Amino acid sequence: MEERNNNEEMVKIPVSEYKKFLKAQTRLEFLKDYTSRSNYSVSREDIAAIIGFELNTEEE
């Protein structure tokens, strides 16, 4: 880890990993805002679509 003058530690990661983290953070912020504004429960399908994964719709 690298330390900067403002006492914030820095880490080096590949740009591809940084992009994944940034995309995940953006999706989670959107989900948080969407959930906060929703008058009803947020469906599993909505959560899967917002986060970006395919929901297994088979009966359990």
N, CA, C, O and CB atoms as a CASP TS submission, in Angstrom:
PFRMAT TS
TARGET T0000
AUTHOR 0000-0000-0000
METHOD Language model
MODEL 1
PARENT N/A
ATOM      1  N   MET     1       0.838  -1.183   0.000  1.00  0.00           N
ATOM      2  CA  MET     1       0.000   0.000   0.000  1.00  0.00           C
ATOM      3  C   MET     1       0.876   1.236   0.000  1.00  0.00           C
ATOM      4  O   MET     1       1.986   1.242   0.532  1.00  0.00           O
ATOM      5  CB  MET     1      -0.949   0.004   1.207  1.00  0.00           C
ATOM      6  N   GLU     2       0.362   2.246  -0.591  1.00  0.00           N
ATOM      7  CA  GLU     2       1.043   3.519  -0.683  1.00  0.00           C
ATOM      8  C   GLU     2       0.360   4.516   0.240  1.00  0.00           C
ATOM      9  O   GLU     2      -0.862   4.489   0.381  1.00  0.00           O
ATOM     10  CB  GLU     2       1.061   4.033  -2.138  1.00  0.00           C
ATOM     11  N   GLU     3       1.125   5.389   0.866  1.00  0.00           N
ATOM     12  CA  GLU     3       0.494   6.386   1.720  1.00  0.00           C
ATOM     13  C   GLU     3       0.687   7.762   1.099  1.00  0.00           C
ATOM     14  O   GLU     3       1.780   8.115   0.656  1.00  0.00           O
ATOM     15  CB  GLU     3       1.076   6.340   3.160  1.00  0.00           C
ATOM     16  N   ARG     4      -0.381   8.521   1.077  1.00  0.00           N
ATOM     17  CA  ARG     4      -0.355   9.867   0.524  1.00  0.00           C
ATOM     18  C   ARG     4      -0.229  10.885   1.647  1.00  0.00           C
ATOM     19  O   ARG     4      -0.369  10.545   2.821  1.00  0.00           O
ATOM     20  CB  ARG     4      -1.618  10.140  -0.313  1.00  0.00           C
ATOM     21  N   ASN     5       0.035  12.128   1.283  1.00  0.00           N
ATOM     22  CA  ASN     5       0.169  13.199   2.264  1.00  0.00           C
ATOM     23  C   ASN     5      -1.091  13.424   3.079  1.00  0.00           C
ATOM     24  O   ASN     5      -1.004  13.857   4.228  1.00  0.00           O
ATOM     25  CB  ASN     5       0.546  14.470   1.576  1.00  0.00           C
ATOM     26  N   ASN     6      -2.260  13.143   2.520  1.00  0.00           N
ATOM     27  CA  ASN     6      -3.509  13.377   3.240  1.00  0.00           C
ATOM     28  C   ASN     6      -3.887  12.206   4.140  1.00  0.00           C
ATOM     29  O   ASN     6      -5.038  12.097   4.561  1.00  0.00           O
ATOM     30  CB  ASN     6      -4.628  13.647   2.258  1.00  0.00           C
ATOM     31  N   ASN     7      -2.936  11.335   4.435  1.00  0.00           N
ATOM     32  CA  ASN     7      -3.103  10.183   5.317  1.00  0.00           C
ATOM     33  C   ASN     7      -4.105   9.153   4.805  1.00  0.00           C
ATOM     34  O   ASN     7      -4.570   8.316   5.579  1.00  0.00           O
ATOM     35  CB  ASN     7      -3.529  10.650   6.668  1.00  0.00           C
ATOM     36  N   GLU     8      -4.438   9.196   3.553  1.00  0.00           N
ATOM     37  CA  GLU     8      -5.317   8.188   2.961  1.00  0.00           C
ATOM     38  C   GLU     8      -4.449   7.139   2.291  1.00  0.00           C
ATOM     39  O   GLU     8      -3.622   7.463   1.439  1.00  0.00           O
ATOM     40  CB  GLU     8      -6.317   8.824   1.940  1.00  0.00           C
ATOM     41  N   GLU     9      -4.635   5.887   2.672  1.00  0.00           N
ATOM     42  CA  GLU     9      -3.853   4.819   2.072  1.00  0.00           C
ATOM     43  C   GLU     9      -4.364   4.522   0.677  1.00  0.00           C
ATOM     44  O   GLU     9      -5.568   4.586   0.429  1.00  0.00           O
ATOM     45  CB  GLU     9      -3.897   3.557   2.939  1.00  0.00           C
ATOM     46  N   MET    10      -3.481   4.207  -0.217  1.00  0.00           N
ATOM     47  CA  MET    10      -3.819   3.902  -1.600  1.00  0.00           C
ATOM     48  C   MET    10      -3.387   2.476  -1.900  1.00  0.00           C
ATOM     49  O   MET    10      -2.383   1.998  -1.371  1.00  0.00           O
ATOM     50  CB  MET    10      -3.150   4.908  -2.580  1.00  0.00           C
ATOM     51  N   VAL    11      -4.148   1.801  -2.751  1.00  0.00           N
ATOM     52  CA  VAL    11      -3.783   0.468  -3.221  1.00  0.00           C
ATOM     53  C   VAL    11      -3.742   0.489  -4.741  1.00  0.00           C
ATOM     54  O   VAL    11      -4.430   1.278  -5.387  1.00  0.00           O
ATOM     55  CB  VAL    11      -4.785  -0.612  -2.704  1.00  0.00           C
ATOM     56  N   LYS    12      -2.940  -0.375  -5.284  1.00  0.00           N
ATOM     57  CA  LYS    12      -2.853  -0.495  -6.738  1.00  0.00           C
ATOM     58  C   LYS    12      -3.596  -1.751  -7.154  1.00  0.00           C
ATOM     59  O   LYS    12      -3.340  -2.838  -6.635  1.00  0.00           O
ATOM     60  CB  LYS    12      -1.367  -0.534  -7.223  1.00  0.00           C
ATOM     61  N   ILE    13      -4.527  -1.595  -8.104  1.00  0.00           N
ATOM     62  CA  ILE    13      -5.254  -2.729  -8.651  1.00  0.00           C
ATOM     63  C   ILE    13      -5.325  -2.563 -10.164  1.00  0.00           C
ATOM     64  O   ILE    13      -5.210  -1.447 -10.670  1.00  0.00           O
ATOM     65  CB  ILE    13      -6.682  -2.844  -8.026  1.00  0.00           C
ATOM     66  N   PRO    14      -5.511  -3.650 -10.881  1.00  0.00           N
ATOM     67  CA  PRO    14      -5.661  -3.536 -12.332  1.00  0.00           C
ATOM     68  C   PRO    14      -6.901  -2.705 -12.686  1.00  0.00           C
ATOM     69  O   PRO    14      -7.896  -2.718 -11.961  1.00  0.00           O
ATOM     70  CB  PRO    14      -5.755  -4.938 -12.973  1.00  0.00           C
ATOM     71  N   VAL    15      -6.829  -1.999 -13.790  1.00  0.00           N
ATOM     72  CA  VAL    15      -7.936  -1.152 -14.235  1.00  0.00           C
ATOM     73  C   VAL    15      -9.201  -1.982 -14.423  1.00  0.00           C
ATOM     74  O   VAL    15     -10.293  -1.507 -14.114  1.00  0.00           O
ATOM     75  CB  VAL    15      -7.573  -0.429 -15.546  1.00  0.00           C
ATOM     76  N   SER    16      -9.080  -3.190 -14.916  1.00  0.00           N
ATOM     77  CA  SER    16     -10.267  -4.037 -15.120  1.00  0.00           C
ATOM     78  C   SER    16     -10.981  -4.316 -13.797  1.00  0.00           C
ATOM     79  O   SER    16     -12.211  -4.315 -13.750  1.00  0.00           O
ATOM     80  CB  SER    16      -9.870  -5.367 -15.793  1.00  0.00           C
ATOM     81  N   GLU    17     -10.231  -4.552 -12.731  1.00  0.00           N
ATOM     82  CA  GLU    17     -10.835  -4.774 -11.410  1.00  0.00           C
ATOM     83  C   GLU    17     -11.466  -3.487 -10.896  1.00  0.00           C
ATOM     84  O   GLU    17     -12.553  -3.519 -10.318  1.00  0.00           O
ATOM     85  CB  GLU    17      -9.779  -5.291 -10.403  1.00  0.00           C
ATOM     86  N   TYR    18     -10.802  -2.362 -11.098  1.00  0.00           N
ATOM     87  CA  TYR    18     -11.344  -1.066 -10.685  1.00  0.00           C
ATOM     88  C   TYR    18     -12.686  -0.816 -11.377  1.00  0.00           C
ATOM     89  O   TYR    18     -13.638  -0.361 -10.744  1.00  0.00           O
ATOM     90  CB  TYR    18     -10.343   0.075 -11.012  1.00  0.00           C
ATOM     91  N   LYS    19     -12.757  -1.113 -12.665  1.00  0.00           N
ATOM     92  CA  LYS    19     -14.003  -0.923 -13.405  1.00  0.00           C
ATOM     93  C   LYS    19     -15.116  -1.810 -12.858  1.00  0.00           C
ATOM     94  O   LYS    19     -16.265  -1.376 -12.770  1.00  0.00           O
ATOM     95  CB  LYS    19     -13.787  -1.213 -14.887  1.00  0.00           C
ATOM     96  N   LYS    20     -14.784  -3.061 -12.485  1.00  0.00           N
ATOM     97  CA  LYS    20     -15.783  -3.957 -11.896  1.00  0.00           C
ATOM     98  C   LYS    20     -16.312  -3.396 -10.582  1.00  0.00           C
ATOM     99  O   LYS    20     -17.519  -3.398 -10.341  1.00  0.00           O
ATOM    100  CB  LYS    20     -15.186  -5.351 -11.669  1.00  0.00           C
ATOM    101  N   PHE    21     -15.407  -2.918  -9.736  1.00  0.00           N
ATOM    102  CA  PHE    21     -15.816  -2.345  -8.446  1.00  0.00           C
ATOM    103  C   PHE    21     -16.662  -1.098  -8.634  1.00  0.00           C
ATOM    104  O   PHE    21     -17.653  -0.907  -7.929  1.00  0.00           O
ATOM    105  CB  PHE    21     -14.590  -2.013  -7.596  1.00  0.00           C
ATOM    106  N   LEU    22     -16.286  -0.258  -9.569  1.00  0.00           N
ATOM    107  CA  LEU    22     -17.031   0.963  -9.840  1.00  0.00           C
ATOM    108  C   LEU    22     -18.426   0.641 -10.364  1.00  0.00           C
ATOM    109  O   LEU    22     -19.402   1.280  -9.971  1.00  0.00           O
ATOM    110  CB  LEU    22     -16.276   1.838 -10.844  1.00  0.00           C
ATOM    111  N   LYS    23     -18.522  -0.348 -11.251  1.00  0.00           N
ATOM    112  CA  LYS    23     -19.814  -0.769 -11.780  1.00  0.00           C
ATOM    113  C   LYS    23     -20.698  -1.328 -10.671  1.00  0.00           C
ATOM    114  O   LYS    23     -21.888  -1.022 -10.608  1.00  0.00           O
ATOM    115  CB  LYS    23     -19.625  -1.815 -12.885  1.00  0.00           C
ATOM    116  N   ALA    24     -20.116  -2.147  -9.796  1.00  0.00           N
ATOM    117  CA  ALA    24     -20.875  -2.717  -8.679  1.00  0.00           C
ATOM    118  C   ALA    24     -21.353  -1.622  -7.732  1.00  0.00           C
ATOM    119  O   ALA    24     -22.500  -1.644  -7.286  1.00  0.00           O
ATOM    120  CB  ALA    24     -20.021  -3.740  -7.913  1.00  0.00           C
ATOM    121  N   GLN    25     -20.491  -0.677  -7.427  1.00  0.00           N
ATOM    122  CA  GLN    25     -20.873   0.413  -6.531  1.00  0.00           C
ATOM    123  C   GLN    25     -22.002   1.241  -7.143  1.00  0.00           C
ATOM    124  O   GLN    25     -22.938   1.624  -6.442  1.00  0.00           O
ATOM    125  CB  GLN    25     -19.658   1.310  -6.223  1.00  0.00           C
ATOM    126  N   THR    26     -21.922   1.516  -8.424  1.00  0.00           N
ATOM    127  CA  THR    26     -22.960   2.280  -9.111  1.00  0.00           C
ATOM    128  C   THR    26     -24.290   1.543  -9.066  1.00  0.00           C
ATOM    129  O   THR    26     -25.326   2.149  -8.791  1.00  0.00           O
ATOM    130  CB  THR    26     -22.556   2.553 -10.564  1.00  0.00           C
ATOM    131  N   ARG    27     -24.270   0.240  -9.334  1.00  0.00           N
ATOM    132  CA  ARG    27     -25.496  -0.559  -9.305  1.00  0.00           C
ATOM    133  C   ARG    27     -26.103  -0.607  -7.902  1.00  0.00           C
ATOM    134  O   ARG    27     -27.321  -0.530  -7.744  1.00  0.00           O
ATOM    135  CB  ARG    27     -25.212  -1.979  -9.798  1.00  0.00           C
ATOM    136  N   LEU    28     -25.247  -0.735  -6.886  1.00  0.00           N
ATOM    137  CA  LEU    28     -25.750  -0.783  -5.512  1.00  0.00           C
ATOM    138  C   LEU    28     -26.330   0.564  -5.079  1.00  0.00           C
ATOM    139  O   LEU    28     -27.333   0.598  -4.366  1.00  0.00           O
ATOM    140  CB  LEU    28     -24.633  -1.203  -4.554  1.00  0.00           C
ATOM    141  N   GLU    29     -25.721   1.663  -5.492  1.00  0.00           N
ATOM    142  CA  GLU    29     -26.273   2.990  -5.189  1.00  0.00           C
ATOM    143  C   GLU    29     -27.630   3.159  -5.868  1.00  0.00           C
ATOM    144  O   GLU    29     -28.560   3.705  -5.274  1.00  0.00           O
ATOM    145  CB  GLU    29     -25.298   4.111  -5.646  1.00  0.00           C
ATOM    146  N   PHE    30     -27.746   2.686  -7.122  1.00  0.00           N
ATOM    147  CA  PHE    30     -29.018   2.756  -7.829  1.00  0.00           C
ATOM    148  C   PHE    30     -30.072   1.923  -7.108  1.00  0.00           C
ATOM    149  O   PHE    30     -31.208   2.365  -6.943  1.00  0.00           O
ATOM    150  CB  PHE    30     -28.857   2.278  -9.280  1.00  0.00           C
ATOM    151  N   LEU    31     -29.694   0.707  -6.676  1.00  0.00           N
ATOM    152  CA  LEU    31     -30.624  -0.168  -5.952  1.00  0.00           C
ATOM    153  C   LEU    31     -31.068   0.487  -4.651  1.00  0.00           C
ATOM    154  O   LEU    31     -32.245   0.428  -4.293  1.00  0.00           O
ATOM    155  CB  LEU    31     -29.973  -1.537  -5.664  1.00  0.00           C
ATOM    156  N   LYS    32     -30.140   1.104  -3.950  1.00  0.00           N
ATOM    157  CA  LYS    32     -30.483   1.795  -2.707  1.00  0.00           C
ATOM    158  C   LYS    32     -31.499   2.908  -2.974  1.00  0.00           C
ATOM    159  O   LYS    32     -32.499   3.017  -2.263  1.00  0.00           O
ATOM    160  CB  LYS    32     -29.215   2.375  -2.045  1.00  0.00           C
ATOM    161  N   ASP    33     -31.248   3.731  -3.992  1.00  0.00           N
ATOM    162  CA  ASP    33     -32.168   4.817  -4.331  1.00  0.00           C
ATOM    163  C   ASP    33     -33.525   4.280  -4.789  1.00  0.00           C
ATOM    164  O   ASP    33     -34.570   4.795  -4.389  1.00  0.00           O
ATOM    165  CB  ASP    33     -31.560   5.701  -5.422  1.00  0.00           C
ATOM    166  N   TYR    34     -33.501   3.254  -5.621  1.00  0.00           N
ATOM    167  CA  TYR    34     -34.730   2.647  -6.129  1.00  0.00           C
ATOM    168  C   TYR    34     -35.564   2.100  -4.978  1.00  0.00           C
ATOM    169  O   TYR    34     -36.778   2.299  -4.932  1.00  0.00           O
ATOM    170  CB  TYR    34     -34.407   1.528  -7.136  1.00  0.00           C
ATOM    171  N   THR    35     -34.905   1.408  -4.050  1.00  0.00           N
ATOM    172  CA  THR    35     -35.597   0.821  -2.904  1.00  0.00           C
ATOM    173  C   THR    35     -36.165   1.904  -1.990  1.00  0.00           C
ATOM    174  O   THR    35     -37.283   1.775  -1.491  1.00  0.00           O
ATOM    175  CB  THR    35     -34.648  -0.088  -2.117  1.00  0.00           C
ATOM    176  N   SER    36     -35.407   2.955  -1.775  1.00  0.00           N
ATOM    177  CA  SER    36     -35.859   4.053  -0.911  1.00  0.00           C
ATOM    178  C   SER    36     -37.092   4.751  -1.476  1.00  0.00           C
ATOM    179  O   SER    36     -37.958   5.189  -0.718  1.00  0.00           O
ATOM    180  CB  SER    36     -34.737   5.069  -0.719  1.00  0.00           C
ATOM    181  N   ARG    37     -37.177   4.858  -2.794  1.00  0.00           N
ATOM    182  CA  ARG    37     -38.304   5.541  -3.443  1.00  0.00           C
ATOM    183  C   ARG    37     -39.516   4.637  -3.630  1.00  0.00           C
ATOM    184  O   ARG    37     -40.624   5.126  -3.850  1.00  0.00           O
ATOM    185  CB  ARG    37     -37.874   6.081  -4.787  1.00  0.00           C
ATOM    186  N   SER    38     -39.318   3.334  -3.545  1.00  0.00           N
ATOM    187  CA  SER    38     -40.394   2.393  -3.815  1.00  0.00           C
ATOM    188  C   SER    38     -41.431   2.401  -2.696  1.00  0.00           C
ATOM    189  O   SER    38     -41.087   2.401  -1.515  1.00  0.00           O
ATOM    190  CB  SER    38     -39.833   0.990  -3.999  1.00  0.00           C
ATOM    191  N   ASN    39     -42.719   2.408  -3.089  1.00  0.00           N
ATOM    192  CA  ASN    39     -43.801   2.355  -2.112  1.00  0.00           C
ATOM    193  C   ASN    39     -44.110   0.935  -1.668  1.00  0.00           C
ATOM    194  O   ASN    39     -44.780   0.728  -0.657  1.00  0.00           O
ATOM    195  CB  ASN    39     -45.045   2.990  -2.683  1.00  0.00           C
ATOM    196  N   TYR    40     -43.626  -0.038  -2.416  1.00  0.00           N
ATOM    197  CA  TYR    40     -43.892  -1.444  -2.139  1.00  0.00           C
ATOM    198  C   TYR    40     -42.575  -2.198  -2.057  1.00  0.00           C
ATOM    199  O   TYR    40     -41.508  -1.622  -2.271  1.00  0.00           O
ATOM    200  CB  TYR    40     -44.810  -2.060  -3.220  1.00  0.00           C
ATOM    201  N   SER    41     -42.651  -3.473  -1.751  1.00  0.00           N
ATOM    202  CA  SER    41     -41.450  -4.300  -1.717  1.00  0.00           C
ATOM    203  C   SER    41     -40.804  -4.354  -3.091  1.00  0.00           C
ATOM    204  O   SER    41     -41.494  -4.320  -4.109  1.00  0.00           O
ATOM    205  CB  SER    41     -41.781  -5.714  -1.228  1.00  0.00           C
ATOM    206  N   VAL    42     -39.496  -4.438  -3.119  1.00  0.00           N
ATOM    207  CA  VAL    42     -38.759  -4.578  -4.367  1.00  0.00           C
ATOM    208  C   VAL    42     -38.672  -6.056  -4.690  1.00  0.00           C
ATOM    209  O   VAL    42     -38.282  -6.857  -3.841  1.00  0.00           O
ATOM    210  CB  VAL    42     -37.340  -3.933  -4.274  1.00  0.00           C
ATOM    211  N   SER    43     -39.026  -6.418  -5.896  1.00  0.00           N
ATOM    212  CA  SER    43     -39.066  -7.836  -6.269  1.00  0.00           C
ATOM    213  C   SER    43     -37.665  -8.408  -6.485  1.00  0.00           C
ATOM    214  O   SER    43     -36.707  -7.679  -6.743  1.00  0.00           O
ATOM    215  CB  SER    43     -39.900  -8.022  -7.534  1.00  0.00           C
ATOM    216  N   ARG    44     -37.577  -9.701  -6.374  1.00  0.00           N
ATOM    217  CA  ARG    44     -36.325 -10.403  -6.657  1.00  0.00           C
ATOM    218  C   ARG    44     -35.866 -10.131  -8.085  1.00  0.00           C
ATOM    219  O   ARG    44     -34.675  -9.973  -8.352  1.00  0.00           O
ATOM    220  CB  ARG    44     -36.490 -11.914  -6.432  1.00  0.00           C
ATOM    221  N   GLU    45     -36.837 -10.079  -8.995  1.00  0.00           N
ATOM    222  CA  GLU    45     -36.522  -9.828 -10.407  1.00  0.00           C
ATOM    223  C   GLU    45     -35.917  -8.443 -10.601  1.00  0.00           C
ATOM    224  O   GLU    45     -34.959  -8.277 -11.357  1.00  0.00           O
ATOM    225  CB  GLU    45     -37.781  -9.972 -11.270  1.00  0.00           C
ATOM    226  N   ASP    46     -36.485  -7.441  -9.908  1.00  0.00           N
ATOM    227  CA  ASP    46     -35.941  -6.083  -9.996  1.00  0.00           C
ATOM    228  C   ASP    46     -34.519  -6.024  -9.449  1.00  0.00           C
ATOM    229  O   ASP    46     -33.638  -5.405 -10.045  1.00  0.00           O
ATOM    230  CB  ASP    46     -36.837  -5.097  -9.234  1.00  0.00           C
ATOM    231  N   ILE    47     -34.309  -6.670  -8.317  1.00  0.00           N
ATOM    232  CA  ILE    47     -32.971  -6.678  -7.708  1.00  0.00           C
ATOM    233  C   ILE    47     -31.966  -7.330  -8.649  1.00  0.00           C
ATOM    234  O   ILE    47     -30.877  -6.796  -8.861  1.00  0.00           O
ATOM    235  CB  ILE    47     -32.990  -7.420  -6.349  1.00  0.00           C
ATOM    236  N   ALA    48     -32.320  -8.464  -9.205  1.00  0.00           N
ATOM    237  CA  ALA    48     -31.423  -9.164 -10.131  1.00  0.00           C
ATOM    238  C   ALA    48     -31.108  -8.302 -11.349  1.00  0.00           C
ATOM    239  O   ALA    48     -29.960  -8.235 -11.788  1.00  0.00           O
ATOM    240  CB  ALA    48     -32.047 -10.493 -10.577  1.00  0.00           C
ATOM    241  N   ALA    49     -32.131  -7.643 -11.892  1.00  0.00           N
ATOM    242  CA  ALA    49     -31.917  -6.799 -13.072  1.00  0.00           C
ATOM    243  C   ALA    49     -31.021  -5.608 -12.749  1.00  0.00           C
ATOM    244  O   ALA    49     -30.146  -5.260 -13.543  1.00  0.00           O
ATOM    245  CB  ALA    49     -33.258  -6.308 -13.624  1.00  0.00           C
ATOM    246  N   ILE    50     -31.227  -4.985 -11.603  1.00  0.00           N
ATOM    247  CA  ILE    50     -30.439  -3.816 -11.232  1.00  0.00           C
ATOM    248  C   ILE    50     -28.991  -4.193 -10.942  1.00  0.00           C
ATOM    249  O   ILE    50     -28.068  -3.511 -11.386  1.00  0.00           O
ATOM    250  CB  ILE    50     -31.053  -3.128 -10.019  1.00  0.00           C
ATOM    251  N   ILE    51     -28.793  -5.278 -10.198  1.00  0.00           N
ATOM    252  CA  ILE    51     -27.432  -5.687  -9.861  1.00  0.00           C
ATOM    253  C   ILE    51     -26.731  -6.309 -11.059  1.00  0.00           C
ATOM    254  O   ILE    51     -25.508  -6.235 -11.174  1.00  0.00           O
ATOM    255  CB  ILE    51     -27.445  -6.671  -8.695  1.00  0.00           C
ATOM    256  N   GLY    52     -27.501  -6.921 -11.949  1.00  0.00           N
ATOM    257  CA  GLY    52     -26.911  -7.431 -13.180  1.00  0.00           C
ATOM    258  C   GLY    52     -26.606  -8.910 -13.172  1.00  0.00           C
ATOM    259  O   GLY    52     -25.569  -9.338 -13.679  1.00  0.00           O
ATOM    260  N   PHE    53     -27.509  -9.701 -12.594  1.00  0.00           N
ATOM    261  CA  PHE    53     -27.312 -11.140 -12.678  1.00  0.00           C
ATOM    262  C   PHE    53     -28.614 -11.803 -13.094  1.00  0.00           C
ATOM    263  O   PHE    53     -29.700 -11.241 -12.954  1.00  0.00           O
ATOM    264  CB  PHE    53     -26.813 -11.711 -11.333  1.00  0.00           C
ATOM    265  N   GLU    54     -28.467 -13.021 -13.611  1.00  0.00           N
ATOM    266  CA  GLU    54     -29.635 -13.761 -14.079  1.00  0.00           C
ATOM    267  C   GLU    54     -30.222 -14.525 -12.906  1.00  0.00           C
ATOM    268  O   GLU    54     -29.525 -15.276 -12.224  1.00  0.00           O
ATOM    269  CB  GLU    54     -29.266 -14.727 -15.245  1.00  0.00           C
ATOM    270  N   LEU    55     -31.492 -14.328 -12.683  1.00  0.00           N
ATOM    271  CA  LEU    55     -32.192 -14.960 -11.576  1.00  0.00           C
ATOM    272  C   LEU    55     -32.675 -16.335 -12.003  1.00  0.00           C
ATOM    273  O   LEU    55     -33.274 -16.487 -13.068  1.00  0.00           O
ATOM    274  CB  LEU    55     -33.373 -14.089 -11.099  1.00  0.00           C
ATOM    275  N   ASN    56     -32.416 -17.325 -11.178  1.00  0.00           N
ATOM    276  CA  ASN    56     -32.901 -18.680 -11.446  1.00  0.00           C
ATOM    277  C   ASN    56     -34.386 -18.689 -11.129  1.00  0.00           C
ATOM    278  O   ASN    56     -34.777 -18.504  -9.977  1.00  0.00           O
ATOM    279  CB  ASN    56     -32.122 -19.766 -10.601  1.00  0.00           C
ATOM    280  N   THR    57     -35.207 -18.903 -12.134  1.00  0.00           N
ATOM    281  CA  THR    57     -36.654 -18.836 -11.950  1.00  0.00           C
ATOM    282  C   THR    57     -37.304 -20.201 -11.774  1.00  0.00           C
ATOM    283  O   THR    57     -38.530 -20.305 -11.743  1.00  0.00           O
ATOM    284  CB  THR    57     -37.277 -18.139 -13.118  1.00  0.00           C
ATOM    285  N   GLU    58     -36.482 -21.263 -11.657  1.00  0.00           N
ATOM    286  CA  GLU    58     -37.026 -22.608 -11.445  1.00  0.00           C
ATOM    287  C   GLU    58     -37.657 -22.690 -10.071  1.00  0.00           C
ATOM    288  O   GLU    58     -37.235 -22.007  -9.138  1.00  0.00           O
ATOM    289  CB  GLU    58     -35.927 -23.685 -11.599  1.00  0.00           C
ATOM    290  N   GLU    59     -38.666 -23.530  -9.955  1.00  0.00           N
ATOM    291  CA  GLU    59     -39.306 -23.749  -8.663  1.00  0.00           C
ATOM    292  C   GLU    59     -38.338 -24.400  -7.723  1.00  0.00           C
ATOM    293  O   GLU    59     -37.577 -25.280  -8.124  1.00  0.00           O
ATOM    294  CB  GLU    59     -40.562 -24.601  -8.804  1.00  0.00           C
ATOM    295  N   GLU    60     -38.350 -23.983  -6.468  1.00  0.00           N
ATOM    296  CA  GLU    60     -37.426 -24.547  -5.485  1.00  0.00           C
ATOM    297  C   GLU    60     -38.023 -25.747  -4.817  1.00  0.00           C
ATOM    298  O   GLU    60     -37.387 -26.355  -3.956  1.00  0.00           O
ATOM    299  CB  GLU    60     -37.045 -23.517  -4.445  1.00  0.00           C
TER
END
